XYZ file of C-alpha atoms in Angstrom:
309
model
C 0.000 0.000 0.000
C 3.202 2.103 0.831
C 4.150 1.679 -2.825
C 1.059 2.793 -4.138
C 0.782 5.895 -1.599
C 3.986 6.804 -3.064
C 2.875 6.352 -6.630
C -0.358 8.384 -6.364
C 0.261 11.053 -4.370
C 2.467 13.268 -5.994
C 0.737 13.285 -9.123
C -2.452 13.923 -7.531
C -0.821 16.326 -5.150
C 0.503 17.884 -8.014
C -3.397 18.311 -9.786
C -4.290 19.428 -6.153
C -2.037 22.458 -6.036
C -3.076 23.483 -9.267
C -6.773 23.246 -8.745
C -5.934 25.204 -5.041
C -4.329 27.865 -7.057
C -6.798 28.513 -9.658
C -9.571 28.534 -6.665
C -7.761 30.839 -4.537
C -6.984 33.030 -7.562
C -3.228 32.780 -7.226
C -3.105 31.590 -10.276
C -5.294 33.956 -12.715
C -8.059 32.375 -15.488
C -5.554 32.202 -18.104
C -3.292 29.928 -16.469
C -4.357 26.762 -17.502
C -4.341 28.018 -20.728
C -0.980 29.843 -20.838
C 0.657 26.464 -18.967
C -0.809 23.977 -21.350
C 0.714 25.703 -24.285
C 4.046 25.232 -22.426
C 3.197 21.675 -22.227
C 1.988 20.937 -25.537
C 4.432 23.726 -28.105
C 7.259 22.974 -25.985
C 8.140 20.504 -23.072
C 6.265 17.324 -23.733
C 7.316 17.619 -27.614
C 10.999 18.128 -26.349
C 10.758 14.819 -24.153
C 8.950 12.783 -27.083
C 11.715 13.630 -29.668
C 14.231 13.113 -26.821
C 12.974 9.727 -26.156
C 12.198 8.784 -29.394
C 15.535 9.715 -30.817
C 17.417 7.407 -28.582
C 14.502 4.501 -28.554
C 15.465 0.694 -29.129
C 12.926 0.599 -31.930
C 13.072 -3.471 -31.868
C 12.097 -2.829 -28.179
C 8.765 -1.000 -28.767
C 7.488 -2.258 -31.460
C 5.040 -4.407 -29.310
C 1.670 -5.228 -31.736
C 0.537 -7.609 -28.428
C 0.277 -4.300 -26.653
C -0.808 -2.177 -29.470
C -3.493 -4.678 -30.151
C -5.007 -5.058 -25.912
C -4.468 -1.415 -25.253
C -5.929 0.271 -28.694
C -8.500 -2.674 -28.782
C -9.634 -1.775 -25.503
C -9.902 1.929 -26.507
C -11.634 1.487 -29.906
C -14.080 -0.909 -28.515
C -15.611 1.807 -25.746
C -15.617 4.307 -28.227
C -17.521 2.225 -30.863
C -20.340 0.895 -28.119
C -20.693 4.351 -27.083
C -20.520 5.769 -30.449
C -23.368 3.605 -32.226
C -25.240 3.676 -28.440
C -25.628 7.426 -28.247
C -26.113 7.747 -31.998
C -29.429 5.670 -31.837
C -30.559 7.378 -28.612
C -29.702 11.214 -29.261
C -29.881 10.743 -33.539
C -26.827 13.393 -33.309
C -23.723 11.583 -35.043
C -21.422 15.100 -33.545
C -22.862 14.416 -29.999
C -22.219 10.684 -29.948
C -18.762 10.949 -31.081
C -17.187 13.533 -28.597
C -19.581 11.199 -25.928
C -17.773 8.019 -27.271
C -14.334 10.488 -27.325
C -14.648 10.813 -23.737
C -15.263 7.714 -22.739
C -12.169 6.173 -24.808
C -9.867 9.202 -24.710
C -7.027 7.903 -21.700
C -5.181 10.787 -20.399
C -1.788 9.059 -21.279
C 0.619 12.739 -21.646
C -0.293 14.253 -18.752
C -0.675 11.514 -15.795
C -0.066 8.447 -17.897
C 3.846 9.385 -18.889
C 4.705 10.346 -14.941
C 2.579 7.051 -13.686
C 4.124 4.203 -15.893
C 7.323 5.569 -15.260
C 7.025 5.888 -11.396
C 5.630 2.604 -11.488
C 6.978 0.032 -14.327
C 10.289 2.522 -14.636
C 12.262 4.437 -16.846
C 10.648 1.403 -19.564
C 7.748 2.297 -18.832
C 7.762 5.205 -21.268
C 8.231 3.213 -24.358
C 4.645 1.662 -23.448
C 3.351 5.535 -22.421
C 4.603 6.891 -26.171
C 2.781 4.216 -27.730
C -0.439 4.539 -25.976
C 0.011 8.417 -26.823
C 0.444 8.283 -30.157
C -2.081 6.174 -30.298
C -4.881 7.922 -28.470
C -3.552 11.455 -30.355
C -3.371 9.678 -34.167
C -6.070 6.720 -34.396
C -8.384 7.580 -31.930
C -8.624 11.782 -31.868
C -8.553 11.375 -35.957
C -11.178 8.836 -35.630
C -13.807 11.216 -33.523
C -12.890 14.115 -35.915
C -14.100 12.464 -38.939
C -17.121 10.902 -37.902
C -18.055 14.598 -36.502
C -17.263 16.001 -39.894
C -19.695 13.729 -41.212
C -21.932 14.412 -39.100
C -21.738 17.399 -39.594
C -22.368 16.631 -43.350
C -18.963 19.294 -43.750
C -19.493 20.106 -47.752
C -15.914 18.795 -48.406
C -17.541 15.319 -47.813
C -15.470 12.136 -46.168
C -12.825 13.170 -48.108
C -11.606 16.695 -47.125
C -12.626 15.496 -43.546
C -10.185 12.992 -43.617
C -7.799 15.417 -45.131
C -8.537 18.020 -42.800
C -7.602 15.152 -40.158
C -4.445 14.556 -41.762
C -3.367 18.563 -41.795
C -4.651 18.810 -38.390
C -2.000 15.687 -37.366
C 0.501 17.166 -39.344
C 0.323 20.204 -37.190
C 0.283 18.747 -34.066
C 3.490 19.179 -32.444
C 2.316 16.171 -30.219
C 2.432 13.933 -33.221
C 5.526 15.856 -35.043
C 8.050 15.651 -32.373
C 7.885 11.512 -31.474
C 8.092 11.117 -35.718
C 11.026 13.741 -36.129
C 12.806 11.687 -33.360
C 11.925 8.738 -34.900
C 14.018 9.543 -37.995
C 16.898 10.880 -36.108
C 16.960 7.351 -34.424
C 16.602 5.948 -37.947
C 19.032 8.546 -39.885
C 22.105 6.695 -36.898
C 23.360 10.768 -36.098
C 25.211 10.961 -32.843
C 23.175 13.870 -30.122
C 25.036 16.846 -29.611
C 25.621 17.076 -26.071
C 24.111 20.829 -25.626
C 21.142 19.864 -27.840
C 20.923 16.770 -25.473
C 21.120 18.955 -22.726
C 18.747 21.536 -23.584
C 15.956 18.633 -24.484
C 16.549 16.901 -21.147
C 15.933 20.820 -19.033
C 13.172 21.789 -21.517
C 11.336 17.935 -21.055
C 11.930 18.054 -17.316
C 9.389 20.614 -17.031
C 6.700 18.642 -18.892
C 5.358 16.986 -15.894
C 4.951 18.845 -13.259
C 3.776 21.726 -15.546
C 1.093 18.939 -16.971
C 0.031 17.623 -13.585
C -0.382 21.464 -12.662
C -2.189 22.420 -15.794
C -4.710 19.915 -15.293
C -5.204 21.043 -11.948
C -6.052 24.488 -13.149
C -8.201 22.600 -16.123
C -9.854 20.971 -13.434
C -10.740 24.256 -11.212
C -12.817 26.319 -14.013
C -16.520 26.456 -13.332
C -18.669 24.825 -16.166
C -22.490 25.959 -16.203
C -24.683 22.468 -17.857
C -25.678 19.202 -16.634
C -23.584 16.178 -15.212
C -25.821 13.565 -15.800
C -24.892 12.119 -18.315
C -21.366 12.233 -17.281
C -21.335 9.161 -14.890
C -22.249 6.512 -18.005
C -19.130 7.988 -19.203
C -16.932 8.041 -16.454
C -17.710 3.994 -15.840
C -17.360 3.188 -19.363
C -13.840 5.110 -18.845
C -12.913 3.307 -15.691
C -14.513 0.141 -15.968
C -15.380 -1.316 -19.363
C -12.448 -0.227 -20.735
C -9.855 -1.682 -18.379
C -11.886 -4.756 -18.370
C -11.616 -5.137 -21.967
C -8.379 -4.376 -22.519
C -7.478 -6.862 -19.118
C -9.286 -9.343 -21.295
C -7.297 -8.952 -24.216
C -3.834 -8.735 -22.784
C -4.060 -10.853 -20.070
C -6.527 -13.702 -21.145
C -6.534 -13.934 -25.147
C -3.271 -12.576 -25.254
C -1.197 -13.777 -22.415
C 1.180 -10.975 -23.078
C 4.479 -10.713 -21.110
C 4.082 -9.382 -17.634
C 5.442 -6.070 -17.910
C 3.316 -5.119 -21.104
C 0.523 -6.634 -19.951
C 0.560 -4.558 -16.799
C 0.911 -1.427 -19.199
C -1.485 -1.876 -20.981
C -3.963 -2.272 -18.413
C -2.477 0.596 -16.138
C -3.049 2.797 -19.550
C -6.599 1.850 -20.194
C -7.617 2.920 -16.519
C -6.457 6.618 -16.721
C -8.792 9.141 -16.361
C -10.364 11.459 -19.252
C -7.572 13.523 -21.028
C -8.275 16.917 -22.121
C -8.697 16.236 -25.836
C -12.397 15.757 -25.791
C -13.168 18.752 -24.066
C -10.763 20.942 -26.883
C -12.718 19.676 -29.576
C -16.492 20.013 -27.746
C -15.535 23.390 -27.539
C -13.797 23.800 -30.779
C -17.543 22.640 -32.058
C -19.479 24.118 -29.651
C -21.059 21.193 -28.324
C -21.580 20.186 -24.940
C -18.358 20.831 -23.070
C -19.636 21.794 -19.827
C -20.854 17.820 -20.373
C -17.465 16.867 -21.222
C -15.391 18.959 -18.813
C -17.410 17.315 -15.819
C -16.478 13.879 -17.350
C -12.874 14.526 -17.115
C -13.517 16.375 -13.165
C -15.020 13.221 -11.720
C -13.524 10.298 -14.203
C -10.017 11.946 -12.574
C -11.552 11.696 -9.002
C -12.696 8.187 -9.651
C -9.279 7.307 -10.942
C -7.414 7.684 -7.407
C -10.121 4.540 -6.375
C -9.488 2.553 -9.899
C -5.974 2.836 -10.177
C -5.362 2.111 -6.769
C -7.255 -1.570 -6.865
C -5.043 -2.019 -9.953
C -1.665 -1.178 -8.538
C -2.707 -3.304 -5.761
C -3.227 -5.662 -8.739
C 0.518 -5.649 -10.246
C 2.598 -4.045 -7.634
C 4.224 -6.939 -5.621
């Protein structure tokens, strides 16, 4: 229990001060903002290029794990994709609903947790989940709302749009830049080395803190239907992807426990950028994220229980 205190607590601490700061006001209403930039434009693309660059490639390629954890993902998403598109008839509602029940916060709490639990190998498993969660499933909710949407450019300028949007995204940019330094065989300066490993020092505590202040705005709307989607977060989806890995799979211990740590993360932010981004519902989404991160100190808990010795 020791071992999970330690685990827990100073990433949650680290959410607490930031939601204590943005109450109190010592923080002002643009900090969550202003501090997630950070994150985002500079400090977690610095560590993903960092760690990418200097990957054992034949190491992470892992399709067992790519196959429990995304499976796991894709799964809730689709049940509550096609399950709020019959009851609401709304194709945009139903996928930022099945967004936010599939969407594991794997940058800002999943990075800090694998690696204070499974260590420093537990990023390769973190970056994996990441880019998949950012690439397959983000893209995936983005076209389906385009659709829905019935955008004039049709299915295919809203996949293209998804592709420009990817190709933007510093989040997906910096992990495949680093992958072709890895691949190109050039040496790291030592000051560029340097200057990575200061800049991607800062992503997570500056994360952790961000979502705090995420956390602390005041959202006017219902929360009703947020609880379906906080179990479906928490529960379905680490049960499916425990089925996968541990009982069709049989995957190697260490991956195995990734992949189910991964699934049981709270909400990330994503589906609450891109409810607002289509003005739709993120007061809905925003309280998701609020009590699926709550939850998670119970869920993740019983599973480090689970696979800490």
């Amino acid at each position: 229990m020791s071992t999970v205190l330690n685990v827990l607590l100073p990433i949650f601490g680290l959410i607490l001060v930031g939601f204590i700061c943005r109450r109190t006001n010592r923080l002002g209403a643009t900090a969550a903002s202003e501090m997630n930039r950070f994150v985002v434009w500079l400090g977690l693309p610095a560590l993903l290029f960092s760690l990418t660059a200097k990957a054992d490639w034949a190491q992470i390629w892992q399709p067992g794990f790519l196959l429990a954890f995304t499976g796991g993902m894709l799964a809730v998403f689709l049940v509550t994709l096609v399950y709020r598109w019959k009851t609401t008839g709304s194709l945009v509602d139903a996928s930022i609903d099945g967004l936010s029940a599939g969407y594991a916060n794997t940058g800002y709490i999943g990075i800090p947790l694998c690696v204070l639990v499974l260590g420093e190998d537990g990023m390769a498993p973190a970056l994996i989940a990441s880019l998949m969660v950012v690439c397959v499933l983000f893209g995936l909710a983005v076209v389906c709302i385009e659709v829905g949407l019935q955008s004039k450019k049709g299915l295919g300028g809203a996949i293209v749009q998804v592709v420009m949007a990817l190709l933007k995204n510093p989040l997906v940019v910096a992990p495949l830049l680093g992958a072709a330094w890895a691949f190109g065989g050039v040496q790291m300066p030592a000051a560029l080395d340097e200057f990575l490993r200061l800049l991607g020092a800062a992503t997570v505590p500056c994360a952790l803190v961000s979502l705090g202040l995420f956390l602390a705005q005041r959202q006017s709307g219902p929360s009703e239907g947020a609880w379906p989607l906080v179990a479906l977060k928490l529960v379905l989806q680490p049960l499916v992807t425990w089925f996968i890995a541990f009982v069709l799979l049989d995957l190697p211990p260490f991956w195995a426990h990734a992949a189910l740590l991964l699934s049981a993360l709270p909400t990330g932010t994503g589906p609450f950028m891109l409810a607002e981004y289509y003005q739709r519902q993120a007061a809905l989404v925003s309280r998701a994220i609020l009590f699926s991160t709550l939850g998670s100190l119970l869920t993740l808990t019983l599973i480090l229980l689970l696979i800490t010795p």
